[in-house]
Coordinates of C-alpha atoms in Angstrom, one line a residue:
Chain A
M257 CA -36.7 58.4 -31.7
S258 CA -36.8 55.7 -29.0
E259 CA -35.1 52.4 -29.8
E260 CA -38.1 50.2 -29.4
A261 CA -39.8 52.1 -32.2
R262 CA -36.8 51.7 -34.5
K263 CA -37.3 47.9 -34.7
P264 CA -34.5 45.4 -34.8
A265 CA -32.8 45.3 -38.3
G266 CA -33.1 42.1 -40.2
R267 CA -30.0 39.9 -40.5
K268 CA -28.5 40.6 -43.9
K269 CA -25.1 39.6 -45.0
F270 CA -23.0 42.6 -44.0
E271 CA -19.9 43.8 -45.8
L272 CA -17.8 46.7 -44.5
D273 CA -17.1 49.5 -47.0
P274 CA -13.5 48.9 -48.0
K275 CA -12.7 52.6 -47.5
L276 CA -13.6 52.0 -43.8
S277 CA -11.4 49.0 -43.2
E278 CA -8.3 51.2 -42.7
Y279 CA -9.9 52.4 -39.4
R280 CA -8.1 50.3 -36.8
G281 CA -7.8 50.2 -33.0
I282 CA -9.7 51.3 -30.0
W283 CA -9.4 54.7 -28.4
V284 CA -10.5 55.9 -25.0
F285 CA -10.8 59.6 -24.3
V286 CA -9.1 60.5 -20.9
E287 CA -11.2 63.1 -19.2
H288 CA -9.6 65.2 -16.5
E289 CA -10.5 68.3 -14.6
R290 CA -8.3 70.4 -12.3
G291 CA -5.5 67.8 -12.3
V292 CA -7.6 64.7 -11.6
V293 CA -8.6 62.1 -14.2
H294 CA -12.2 61.0 -13.9
G295 CA -12.5 57.4 -12.8
V296 CA -14.8 56.6 -15.7
S297 CA -11.8 57.0 -18.1
W298 CA -9.9 54.2 -16.3
E299 CA -13.0 52.0 -16.1
L300 CA -13.3 52.5 -19.9
M301 CA -9.6 51.7 -20.3
G302 CA -10.2 48.3 -18.6
E303 CA -13.1 47.6 -20.9
G304 CA -11.3 48.9 -23.9
R305 CA -8.4 46.5 -23.2
K306 CA -10.8 43.5 -23.4
L307 CA -12.4 44.8 -26.6
A308 CA -9.0 45.5 -28.2
D309 CA -7.8 41.9 -27.3
K310 CA -11.0 40.5 -28.9
L311 CA -10.3 42.4 -32.1
G312 CA -6.5 41.9 -31.9
V313 CA -5.8 45.6 -32.1
E314 CA -4.1 48.3 -30.1
L315 CA -5.7 50.2 -27.3
S316 CA -4.9 53.9 -27.2
A317 CA -5.6 56.8 -24.8
V318 CA -6.4 60.3 -26.0
V319 CA -5.2 63.0 -23.6
M320 CA -5.8 66.7 -24.3
G321 CA -4.8 69.4 -21.8
S322 CA -2.7 72.5 -21.1
P323 CA 0.9 72.3 -20.1
A324 CA -0.2 73.5 -16.6
D325 CA -2.1 70.2 -16.2
D326 CA 1.0 68.2 -16.9
P327 CA -1.0 65.9 -19.3
R328 CA 2.0 63.6 -19.8
K329 CA 1.5 62.1 -16.4
F330 CA -2.1 61.1 -17.5
C331 CA -0.5 59.3 -20.5
R332 CA 1.7 57.4 -18.2
E333 CA -1.3 56.5 -16.0
A334 CA -3.2 55.4 -19.1
F335 CA -0.4 52.8 -19.8
V336 CA -0.6 51.5 -16.3
Y337 CA -4.3 51.0 -16.8
G338 CA -3.9 49.1 -20.1
A339 CA -3.3 51.5 -23.0
D340 CA -0.6 50.6 -25.6
K341 CA -0.3 54.1 -27.0
C342 CA -1.3 57.6 -26.1
Y343 CA -2.3 60.4 -28.4
L344 CA -1.5 63.7 -26.7
I345 CA -2.4 67.3 -27.6
E346 CA -0.8 69.7 -25.2
D347 CA -1.9 73.3 -25.6
A348 CA -2.6 76.2 -23.3
L349 CA -5.9 76.7 -25.1
L350 CA -7.1 73.4 -23.5
K351 CA -6.8 74.7 -20.0
N352 CA -10.5 74.5 -19.2
Y353 CA -12.9 72.3 -21.1
R354 CA -14.6 74.2 -23.9
N355 CA -16.5 72.5 -26.7
Q356 CA -14.9 74.1 -29.7
P357 CA -11.2 73.4 -29.1
F358 CA -11.8 69.9 -27.7
T359 CA -14.1 69.0 -30.6
K360 CA -11.5 70.3 -33.1
G361 CA -8.6 68.5 -31.5
L362 CA -10.4 65.1 -31.1
T363 CA -12.0 65.3 -34.6
D364 CA -8.6 66.1 -36.2
L365 CA -7.0 63.2 -34.3
V366 CA -9.7 60.8 -35.5
N367 CA -9.3 62.0 -39.1
A368 CA -5.5 61.6 -39.0
Y369 CA -5.2 58.3 -37.2
K370 CA -8.5 56.6 -37.9
P371 CA -9.6 54.4 -34.9
E372 CA -12.5 52.0 -35.4
I373 CA -13.9 52.5 -32.0
L374 CA -13.9 55.7 -29.8
L375 CA -15.2 55.5 -26.2
L376 CA -15.9 58.4 -23.8
G377 CA -17.4 58.7 -20.3
A378 CA -21.1 59.7 -20.2
T379 CA -20.3 62.7 -18.0
T380 CA -21.3 66.3 -18.7
L381 CA -18.0 66.7 -20.5
G382 CA -18.1 63.4 -22.3
R383 CA -21.6 63.8 -23.6
D384 CA -21.0 67.4 -24.7
L385 CA -17.9 66.3 -26.6
A386 CA -19.1 63.0 -28.0
G387 CA -22.3 64.5 -29.5
S388 CA -20.3 67.2 -31.2
V389 CA -17.6 65.0 -32.5
A390 CA -20.0 62.4 -33.8
T391 CA -22.0 65.0 -35.7
T392 CA -18.9 66.6 -37.1
L393 CA -17.6 63.2 -38.3
K394 CA -21.2 62.1 -39.3
T395 CA -20.9 58.8 -37.5
G396 CA -23.0 56.8 -35.1
L397 CA -22.9 57.4 -31.3
T398 CA -24.6 55.2 -28.7
A399 CA -25.2 57.0 -25.4
D400 CA -25.0 55.7 -21.8
C401 CA -24.1 52.1 -22.6
T402 CA -24.1 49.5 -19.8
E403 CA -22.4 46.7 -21.8
L404 CA -19.9 46.7 -24.7
N405 CA -19.0 43.7 -26.8
I406 CA -17.6 42.8 -30.2
D407 CA -19.1 40.9 -33.1
A408 CA -15.7 39.7 -34.2
E409 CA -16.9 38.4 -37.6
I410 CA -17.8 41.9 -38.9
R411 CA -15.6 43.9 -36.4
S412 CA -18.6 45.6 -35.1
L413 CA -19.1 47.2 -31.7
L414 CA -22.2 45.8 -29.9
A415 CA -23.3 48.7 -27.6
T416 CA -26.0 47.7 -25.2
R417 CA -28.0 50.4 -23.3
P418 CA -31.2 50.5 -21.2
T419 CA -34.2 52.0 -22.8
F420 CA -37.6 53.0 -21.4
G421 CA -36.2 53.7 -18.0
G422 CA -34.4 50.4 -17.8
S423 CA -37.4 48.2 -18.6
L424 CA -35.7 47.0 -21.8
L425 CA -32.2 46.7 -23.1
C426 CA -31.3 47.3 -26.7
T427 CA -28.1 46.5 -28.6
I428 CA -27.0 49.1 -31.1
Q429 CA -24.5 48.8 -33.9
T430 CA -22.9 51.4 -36.2
L431 CA -22.3 49.3 -39.3
N432 CA -21.0 51.3 -42.3
Y433 CA -19.6 54.3 -40.5
R434 CA -16.4 54.8 -38.6
P435 CA -15.4 55.4 -35.9
Q436 CA -18.1 53.6 -33.9
M437 CA -18.7 55.8 -30.9
A438 CA -20.2 55.1 -27.5
T439 CA -20.4 56.8 -24.1
V440 CA -20.5 54.7 -20.8
R441 CA -21.6 56.2 -17.5
P442 CA -19.3 56.1 -14.5
R443 CA -19.3 53.0 -12.3
V444 CA -20.9 50.7 -14.9
M445 CA -17.6 49.0 -15.8
A446 CA -15.2 47.7 -13.1
M447 CA -12.0 49.6 -12.3
P448 CA -9.1 47.6 -13.9
Q449 CA -6.0 46.5 -11.9
R450 CA -3.0 48.8 -12.2
D451 CA 0.1 47.3 -13.9
E452 CA 3.1 49.5 -13.0
S453 CA 5.3 47.6 -15.4
R454 CA 3.4 48.7 -18.5
S455 CA 4.5 51.6 -20.7
G456 CA 3.9 52.8 -24.2
A457 CA 4.6 55.4 -26.9
I458 CA 3.2 58.9 -26.8
I459 CA 2.2 60.4 -30.1
E460 CA 2.0 64.1 -30.1
A461 CA -0.3 66.2 -32.2
T462 CA -0.9 69.9 -32.3
L463 CA -4.1 71.9 -32.0
S464 CA -4.4 74.2 -35.0
L465 CA -6.3 76.9 -33.3
L466 CA -5.6 80.3 -31.8
E467 CA -7.4 81.8 -28.8
T468 CA -8.8 84.4 -31.1
D469 CA -10.5 81.6 -33.0
I470 CA -12.4 80.4 -29.9
V471 CA -15.6 82.2 -29.4
T472 CA -16.5 81.0 -25.9
K473 CA -14.5 82.4 -23.0
V474 CA -14.3 80.9 -19.5
L475 CA -14.8 83.8 -17.1
D476 CA -14.7 81.8 -13.9
F477 CA -14.8 78.4 -12.3
I478 CA -16.7 77.9 -9.1
P479 CA -15.7 74.5 -7.6
D480 CA -18.3 72.6 -5.6
E481 CA -17.6 73.1 -1.9
N482 CA -16.3 69.9 -0.3
S483 CA -18.9 70.0 2.4
N484 CA -21.7 69.9 -0.2
K485 CA -20.0 67.6 -2.6
V486 CA -22.0 64.6 -3.3
N487 CA -19.7 61.8 -4.5
L488 CA -22.4 59.2 -4.8
A489 CA -21.1 57.3 -7.8
Y490 CA -17.8 56.5 -6.1
A491 CA -19.1 56.0 -2.5
D492 CA -18.2 52.7 -0.8
I493 CA -21.2 52.7 1.5
I494 CA -24.6 54.2 0.6
V495 CA -27.8 54.4 2.7
S496 CA -30.8 55.1 0.4
G497 CA -34.4 55.8 1.1
G498 CA -37.6 55.5 -0.9
K499 CA -41.2 56.5 -0.7
G500 CA -41.8 53.7 1.8
L501 CA -40.5 56.2 4.4
K502 CA -43.9 58.0 4.0
K503 CA -42.8 61.5 5.1
Q504 CA -40.0 63.9 4.5
E505 CA -39.2 64.0 8.3
N506 CA -38.6 60.2 8.3
F507 CA -35.8 60.6 5.8
Q508 CA -33.7 61.9 8.7
L509 CA -33.5 58.3 9.8
V510 CA -31.6 57.5 6.6
R511 CA -29.2 60.4 7.2
D512 CA -28.7 59.3 10.8
L513 CA -27.6 55.8 9.8
A514 CA -25.4 57.3 7.0
R515 CA -23.7 59.6 9.5
V516 CA -22.8 56.7 11.8
L517 CA -21.5 54.6 8.9
G518 CA -19.7 57.5 7.2
A519 CA -21.8 56.7 4.2
E520 CA -23.3 58.8 1.4
V521 CA -27.1 59.3 1.3
G522 CA -29.0 58.1 -1.8
A523 CA -32.6 58.2 -2.8
T524 CA -35.1 57.0 -5.4
R525 CA -36.6 59.2 -8.2
P526 CA -40.0 59.7 -6.4
V527 CA -38.1 60.9 -3.3
V528 CA -36.1 63.4 -5.4
Q529 CA -39.2 64.5 -7.2
S530 CA -41.0 65.2 -3.9
G531 CA -38.1 67.4 -3.0
W532 CA -37.0 65.4 0.1
V533 CA -33.4 65.4 -1.1
E534 CA -31.2 67.0 -3.8
A535 CA -31.3 65.7 -7.3
E536 CA -27.6 64.7 -7.2
R537 CA -28.5 62.0 -4.7
Q538 CA -30.8 60.1 -7.1
V539 CA -29.7 56.5 -7.8
G540 CA -31.1 54.8 -10.9
Q541 CA -31.6 55.0 -14.6
T542 CA -32.2 58.8 -14.6
G543 CA -29.8 59.3 -11.7
K544 CA -26.4 57.9 -10.8
T545 CA -25.1 54.4 -11.2
V546 CA -23.4 53.2 -8.0
R547 CA -21.4 50.1 -7.0
P548 CA -20.6 50.4 -3.3
K549 CA -19.4 47.6 -1.0
L550 CA -22.6 48.1 1.0
Y551 CA -26.0 49.5 -0.1
I552 CA -28.7 49.8 2.4
A553 CA -32.2 50.4 0.9
A554 CA -34.9 51.5 3.2
G555 CA -38.5 51.7 2.0
I556 CA -37.5 51.1 -1.6
S557 CA -39.5 48.6 -3.6
G558 CA -36.8 47.9 -6.1
A559 CA -38.5 49.1 -9.4
I560 CA -36.3 48.5 -12.5
Q561 CA -35.7 52.2 -12.7
H562 CA -33.8 52.1 -9.4
R563 CA -32.4 48.6 -9.7
V564 CA -30.4 49.3 -12.9
G565 CA -28.4 52.0 -10.9
M566 CA -27.5 49.9 -7.9
D567 CA -27.6 46.1 -8.5
S568 CA -23.8 45.9 -9.0
S569 CA -23.4 46.7 -5.3
D570 CA -21.4 44.0 -3.4
V571 CA -23.9 43.6 -0.6
I572 CA -27.4 44.9 -0.6
V573 CA -29.5 45.1 2.5
A574 CA -33.2 45.8 1.9
I575 CA -35.8 46.8 4.4
N576 CA -39.4 46.9 3.2
S577 CA -42.7 46.3 4.8
D578 CA -44.0 44.4 1.7
P579 CA -42.6 40.8 1.7
N580 CA -43.3 40.6 -2.0
A581 CA -41.4 43.8 -2.9
P582 CA -39.2 43.1 -6.0
I583 CA -36.1 44.3 -4.1
F584 CA -36.0 41.0 -2.1
D585 CA -35.5 39.2 -5.5
F586 CA -32.0 40.6 -5.8
A587 CA -30.9 42.0 -2.4
T588 CA -28.3 40.0 -0.4
Y589 CA -30.2 40.4 2.9
G590 CA -33.8 41.3 3.4
I591 CA -35.7 42.4 6.4
V592 CA -39.5 42.6 6.2
G593 CA -40.6 45.3 8.6
N594 CA -41.2 48.9 9.2
A595 CA -38.2 51.0 8.1
M596 CA -39.1 53.7 10.6
T597 CA -38.3 51.4 13.5
I598 CA -35.6 49.2 11.9
L599 CA -33.5 52.1 10.7
P600 CA -32.9 53.5 14.3
A601 CA -32.2 50.0 15.5
L602 CA -29.6 49.5 12.8
T603 CA -28.1 52.9 13.6
E604 CA -27.7 51.9 17.2
A605 CA -26.4 48.4 16.4
F606 CA -23.7 49.8 14.1
R607 CA -22.8 52.5 16.6
K608 CA -22.3 49.9 19.3
E609 CA -20.3 47.7 16.9
L610 CA -18.0 50.6 16.0
H611 CA -17.5 51.8 19.6
G612 CA -16.9 48.3 20.7
R613 CA -14.1 47.9 18.2
K614 CA -12.6 51.2 19.1
A615 CA -12.5 50.2 22.8
V616 CA -10.6 47.1 21.8
V617 CA -8.1 49.0 19.7
A618 CA -7.5 51.5 22.6
Chain B
M233 CA -36.2 91.7 -30.8
L234 CA -34.6 88.4 -29.9
H235 CA -35.9 85.3 -31.7
I236 CA -35.7 82.1 -29.6
V237 CA -36.4 78.6 -31.0
V238 CA -37.3 76.0 -28.4
C239 CA -37.0 72.3 -29.4
I240 CA -39.4 70.0 -27.6
K241 CA -40.4 66.4 -27.9
Q242 CA -43.5 64.5 -27.0
V243 CA -42.7 61.4 -25.1
P244 CA -44.6 58.6 -23.3
D245 CA -44.6 59.2 -19.6
S246 CA -41.8 56.7 -18.7
A247 CA -43.0 56.4 -15.1
Q248 CA -46.1 54.7 -16.4
I249 CA -44.7 52.4 -18.9
R250 CA -45.0 48.7 -18.4
V251 CA -43.3 45.9 -20.4
H252 CA -45.5 43.0 -21.5
P253 CA -44.2 40.0 -19.4
V254 CA -44.4 37.5 -22.3
T255 CA -43.7 39.4 -25.5
N256 CA -41.2 41.9 -24.0
T257 CA -42.8 44.8 -25.9
I258 CA -43.7 48.1 -24.5
M259 CA -47.4 48.4 -23.5
R260 CA -48.3 51.9 -24.7
Q261 CA -52.0 51.6 -24.2
G262 CA -53.2 54.2 -21.7
V263 CA -49.7 55.7 -21.2
P264 CA -50.1 59.4 -21.5
A265 CA -48.0 61.5 -23.9
I266 CA -46.3 64.4 -22.2
I267 CA -43.8 67.1 -23.1
N268 CA -40.4 65.7 -22.2
P269 CA -40.0 67.1 -18.7
Y270 CA -36.4 68.3 -19.4
D271 CA -37.8 70.5 -22.2
L272 CA -40.0 72.4 -19.9
Y273 CA -36.9 73.9 -18.2
A274 CA -35.8 75.1 -21.7
L275 CA -39.2 76.5 -22.5
E276 CA -39.5 78.3 -19.2
E277 CA -36.0 79.8 -19.5
A278 CA -36.9 81.1 -23.0
L279 CA -40.1 82.6 -21.7
R280 CA -38.2 84.3 -18.9
I281 CA -35.9 85.9 -21.4
K282 CA -39.0 87.0 -23.3
D283 CA -40.5 88.6 -20.1
K284 CA -37.2 90.4 -19.3
F285 CA -35.9 91.6 -22.6
G286 CA -38.7 91.0 -25.1
A287 CA -38.4 88.0 -27.5
Y288 CA -40.4 86.1 -30.0
V289 CA -40.5 82.4 -29.0
T290 CA -41.1 79.7 -31.6
V291 CA -41.5 76.1 -30.5
I292 CA -40.7 73.3 -32.8
T293 CA -41.1 69.5 -32.6
M294 CA -40.5 66.6 -34.9
G295 CA -42.9 63.8 -34.5
P296 CA -46.2 62.1 -35.5
P297 CA -49.3 64.3 -36.1
Q298 CA -50.5 63.9 -32.5
A299 CA -47.3 65.7 -31.3
E300 CA -49.4 68.9 -32.1
N301 CA -50.8 68.5 -28.6
A302 CA -47.4 69.1 -27.1
L303 CA -47.0 72.3 -29.2
R304 CA -50.4 73.6 -28.1
K305 CA -49.4 73.1 -24.5
A306 CA -46.2 75.1 -25.1
L307 CA -48.3 77.9 -26.7
S308 CA -50.5 77.9 -23.6
F309 CA -47.5 78.6 -21.4
G310 CA -46.7 81.6 -23.6
A311 CA -44.8 80.6 -26.8
D312 CA -45.7 82.7 -29.8
D313 CA -45.5 80.3 -32.7
A314 CA -45.4 76.6 -33.1
I315 CA -44.1 74.3 -35.9
L316 CA -44.7 70.6 -36.2
V317 CA -42.2 68.9 -38.5
T318 CA -43.9 65.7 -39.5
D319 CA -43.3 63.3 -42.4
R320 CA -43.2 59.5 -42.7
A321 CA -39.8 59.9 -44.2
F322 CA -38.4 60.8 -40.8
A323 CA -39.4 57.5 -39.3
G324 CA -36.6 55.4 -37.8
A325 CA -34.3 58.4 -37.3
D326 CA -31.5 58.1 -34.8
T327 CA -29.9 61.1 -33.1
L328 CA -27.7 62.1 -36.1
A329 CA -30.7 62.0 -38.5
T330 CA -32.9 63.8 -36.0
S331 CA -30.5 66.6 -35.6
F332 CA -30.2 66.9 -39.3
A333 CA -33.9 67.3 -39.8
L334 CA -34.3 69.7 -36.9
A335 CA -31.3 71.8 -38.0
S336 CA -32.7 72.0 -41.5
A337 CA -36.1 73.1 -40.2
I338 CA -34.6 75.7 -38.0
G339 CA -32.7 76.9 -41.1
Q340 CA -36.1 77.4 -42.8
I341 CA -37.4 79.3 -39.7
E342 CA -34.4 81.5 -40.0
K343 CA -35.3 82.6 -43.5
N344 CA -38.3 84.5 -42.1
M345 CA -36.6 85.8 -38.9
P346 CA -33.0 85.3 -37.8
V347 CA -32.6 83.1 -34.8
D348 CA -30.5 84.3 -31.8
L349 CA -30.9 81.4 -29.4
V350 CA -32.0 77.8 -29.6
F351 CA -33.0 76.0 -26.4
C352 CA -33.2 72.3 -25.8
G353 CA -33.7 70.1 -22.7
K354 CA -30.6 68.4 -21.5
Q355 CA -31.9 65.0 -22.8
T356 CA -35.2 63.2 -23.3
I357 CA -36.7 60.7 -20.9
D358 CA -37.3 58.1 -23.6
G359 CA -34.0 58.2 -25.5
D360 CA -31.8 59.6 -22.7
T361 CA -29.0 60.4 -25.2
A362 CA -28.4 64.1 -24.8
Q363 CA -27.0 64.1 -28.4
V364 CA -29.6 66.0 -30.4
G365 CA -28.9 69.4 -28.9
P366 CA -25.1 69.2 -29.6
G367 CA -26.0 67.8 -33.1
I368 CA -28.1 70.8 -34.0
A369 CA -25.5 73.2 -32.7
K370 CA -22.8 71.7 -34.8
R371 CA -24.9 71.6 -38.0
L372 CA -26.0 75.2 -37.6
E373 CA -22.6 76.4 -36.3
L374 CA -24.1 77.8 -33.2
E375 CA -22.1 78.1 -30.0
L376 CA -22.9 75.1 -27.9
L377 CA -23.7 75.5 -24.2
T378 CA -24.8 72.3 -22.5
Y379 CA -26.0 71.7 -19.0
I380 CA -26.7 75.3 -18.3
S381 CA -27.9 75.9 -14.7
S382 CA -28.5 79.7 -15.1
I383 CA -28.4 82.5 -17.6
E384 CA -26.6 85.5 -16.0
S385 CA -27.1 88.0 -18.8
V386 CA -28.2 88.4 -22.4
N387 CA -26.9 91.4 -24.2
A388 CA -28.8 91.7 -27.5
A389 CA -27.0 94.8 -28.7
K390 CA -23.5 93.3 -28.1
R391 CA -24.7 89.9 -29.2
E392 CA -23.3 88.3 -26.0
I393 CA -24.6 85.9 -23.4
V394 CA -23.1 84.9 -20.0
V395 CA -24.2 81.6 -18.5
Q396 CA -23.3 79.1 -15.7
R397 CA -22.6 75.6 -16.9
R398 CA -22.5 72.6 -14.7
S399 CA -19.3 70.6 -15.0
E400 CA -18.3 67.5 -13.0
G401 CA -16.6 69.3 -10.2
G402 CA -18.1 72.7 -10.2
V403 CA -19.7 75.5 -12.3
Q404 CA -18.1 77.2 -15.3
V405 CA -19.0 80.8 -16.0
L406 CA -18.9 81.2 -19.7
K407 CA -19.3 84.1 -22.0
T408 CA -20.1 83.6 -25.7
R409 CA -21.7 85.2 -28.7
L410 CA -25.1 84.8 -30.2
P411 CA -26.4 82.8 -31.9
S412 CA -25.9 79.9 -29.5
L413 CA -27.7 76.7 -28.5
I414 CA -28.4 76.1 -24.9
T415 CA -29.4 72.8 -23.2
M416 CA -31.0 73.6 -19.8
L417 CA -30.2 71.6 -16.7
E418 CA -33.2 70.2 -14.7
G419 CA -34.2 72.2 -11.6
S420 CA -32.9 75.4 -13.1
N421 CA -36.3 77.0 -13.0
E422 CA -40.0 76.0 -12.4
M423 CA -42.5 76.0 -15.2
R424 CA -45.2 78.7 -14.9
F425 CA -48.9 78.0 -15.0
A426 CA -50.7 78.6 -18.3
T427 CA -52.8 81.8 -18.1
M428 CA -56.4 81.9 -19.3
P429 CA -55.7 84.3 -22.2
N430 CA -52.8 82.1 -23.3
M431 CA -54.9 79.0 -23.1
I432 CA -57.5 80.6 -25.4
R433 CA -54.8 81.8 -27.7
A434 CA -53.2 78.4 -27.8
A435 CA -56.5 76.8 -28.8
K436 CA -56.9 79.3 -31.6
T437 CA -53.4 79.5 -32.9
K438 CA -52.7 77.6 -36.1
V439 CA -49.9 75.1 -35.7
S440 CA -47.8 75.0 -38.9
R441 CA -47.3 71.6 -40.3
W442 CA -44.1 71.1 -42.2
D443 CA -43.3 68.0 -44.3
R444 CA -39.7 67.3 -45.2
V445 CA -39.8 69.6 -48.2
A446 CA -41.2 72.5 -46.2
A447 CA -38.4 71.7 -43.7
G448 CA -35.9 72.3 -46.5
I449 CA -34.9 68.7 -47.1
E450 CA -34.7 67.5 -50.7
D451 CA -32.4 64.6 -50.3
V452 CA -33.9 61.8 -48.2
S453 CA -30.5 60.1 -47.6
N454 CA -29.8 62.2 -44.5
I455 CA -33.1 61.5 -42.7
G456 CA -35.0 58.6 -41.3
L457 CA -33.5 55.1 -41.3
K458 CA -31.3 56.0 -44.3
G459 CA -29.7 58.9 -42.5
S460 CA -29.1 56.9 -39.4
P461 CA -25.6 55.4 -38.9
T462 CA -26.8 53.3 -36.0
V463 CA -29.1 50.3 -36.2
V464 CA -30.9 48.6 -33.3
S465 CA -29.9 45.0 -33.7
K466 CA -31.6 43.6 -30.6
V467 CA -34.2 44.5 -28.0
F468 CA -34.5 42.3 -25.0
A469 CA -35.6 42.2 -21.3
P470 CA -32.8 42.4 -18.7
S471 CA -32.1 38.9 -17.3
P472 CA -32.8 39.2 -13.7
K473 CA -30.5 37.9 -11.0
T474 CA -32.2 34.8 -9.7
V475 CA -30.6 34.6 -6.2
K476 CA -33.2 35.8 -3.8
A477 CA -32.3 37.7 -0.6
E478 CA -31.5 35.8 2.6
M479 CA -34.3 36.9 4.8
V480 CA -33.3 38.0 8.3
Q481 CA -35.9 36.9 10.9
T482 CA -35.7 36.4 14.6
E483 CA -38.1 34.8 17.1
S484 CA -39.3 38.2 18.4
N485 CA -38.8 40.0 15.1
D486 CA -38.3 43.2 17.1
P487 CA -36.1 45.8 15.5
Q488 CA -33.1 45.5 17.9
D489 CA -33.0 41.7 17.4
L490 CA -33.3 42.0 13.6
A491 CA -30.5 44.6 13.5
A492 CA -28.2 42.4 15.7
S493 CA -29.0 39.4 13.6
L494 CA -28.3 41.2 10.3
L495 CA -24.9 42.5 11.5
M496 CA -23.9 39.1 12.8
R497 CA -24.7 37.3 9.6
M498 CA -23.3 40.0 7.3
F499 CA -20.0 40.4 9.2
T500 CA -19.5 36.7 9.3
K501 CA -20.0 36.2 5.6
F502 CA -18.6 39.5 4.4
P503 CA -15.8 40.5 6.8
Q504 CA -14.7 43.1 4.2
V505 CA -17.9 45.0 4.8
R506 CA -17.0 45.2 8.5
E507 CA -13.6 46.5 7.6
E508 CA -15.0 49.1 5.2
I509 CA -17.4 50.4 7.8
A510 CA -14.6 50.7 10.4
R511 CA -12.5 52.6 7.9
S512 CA -15.3 54.8 6.6
A513 CA -16.8 55.7 10.0
N514 CA -13.5 57.1 11.2

């Protein structure tokens, strides 16, 4: 059911079930695939550090992987990003992500060591795992949060997430259940500073499963080709287009500028729905959250749906023919005009700028 | 014959939702109710399996009485049977309580005809949680297959299914056993048009209405508000950034001048952007 229909709960005096008070500490699940940790795990480590300090508890990483992944190195990285401890399950059965062994491993760890808060990235892996673990543990899970905080008085996680396409925000609490679980999408939280001097203890646990216990088999893994790989969430420069570009052919102007800048191409939901670009390029509530150093928005009005996915960008340049477009309320620079003529002019100006610089270097 | 259950949800069309500027409440008036768009990929995939191998497709939804419209729509696309799980006791359910109720109802369906596959959309457009599908799978001990982009094969005799699953950096090819629960990725197929005979059949078919007892739920502590670990403590409007854009204008306002002016201002105030572009363009 949607949150708005569930109505805010009245403020009653809350007392935590004494059985649950033994749950202590904050855990961040460290997601990795083919030797690389997903950035969202470190973003969560940074956020988890703040929450742990507010509660006065330890921050722990959870790393699960096969010996071939060398998961110990991810534990060491976790310390550098702020973890005090790392729970490690190293088992060849964890070679590729499969729901059953990961659910079993994480559920067993929670039952053995009892964290009060468990955070995961809102990725395909994180959502698959979080939903399964929360159901198995019969506890609350808040998806796709954009803000986390603590009500210190009752040691409660305040998980804030957008609802109704970003038009409203709601804060959700899991009161008399533990752990309190939440997923956070990539790029919503800032990447923390590395501190190479930090280290911590690794606590090893075993996965009590055999391959014959696991029903699902991985037959193959087809990696995305690099040339097609869209890494929008982590791009430093993005050029995005909206329906203000009128026709699919005009979207080429966005691509031209992106090529000159070495930028990724983004788009609004209507553009994706019209089939002008692939779904992976959608920025916004139902697409990706991005926080590049430069975001150029052409023919984008700045509807809340889009805004929630990009307003943490460092510098936003907006081009729109409507001087009252909402995007001018939060962009850094605004140009009122026809995107179809301004985009090529920008492409040319950046090209000159770059060539000029190269000439100086040479 | 395979028996497939497809879970759907009737949602307000989020593209048409407006928030009241003063009261910060959702203005539902005139907002059409639609089948959650992600669920259509699930339904279409189930119907394709029916076309290919033969299957009986039951659609199920939990919601208010008017959610029957969503079920009739699903029947008009080609589903065989429709069940509306509706009871005031379900009100206020979060994803854990919702998955409990739906899993229980699917358990009742199974008493008449064993279920081989359950399909869900990858998430809804109003809740956006993607948690109910995994919740149902865990409760019914079905093999969970999320973010499926294509179904390579279904072997009813060997009780096996091979699927492609989207992961962060590629596609996993997975083989598992039936029964399993699949959440379909968007764009994996395109919903067919309703045929005239199916539309007539949809209008005539009786949609079963199940209250909580019919759905197999005796104890109300697992459903509705009581069965929901999470509580919504606050609903509020995002506080907008109040700093307006610096507008770039020139005397001529022609595109070349505007572009030059923008670059000059931006590179003066944000030299790091200039560095980033130089780095990235190489």
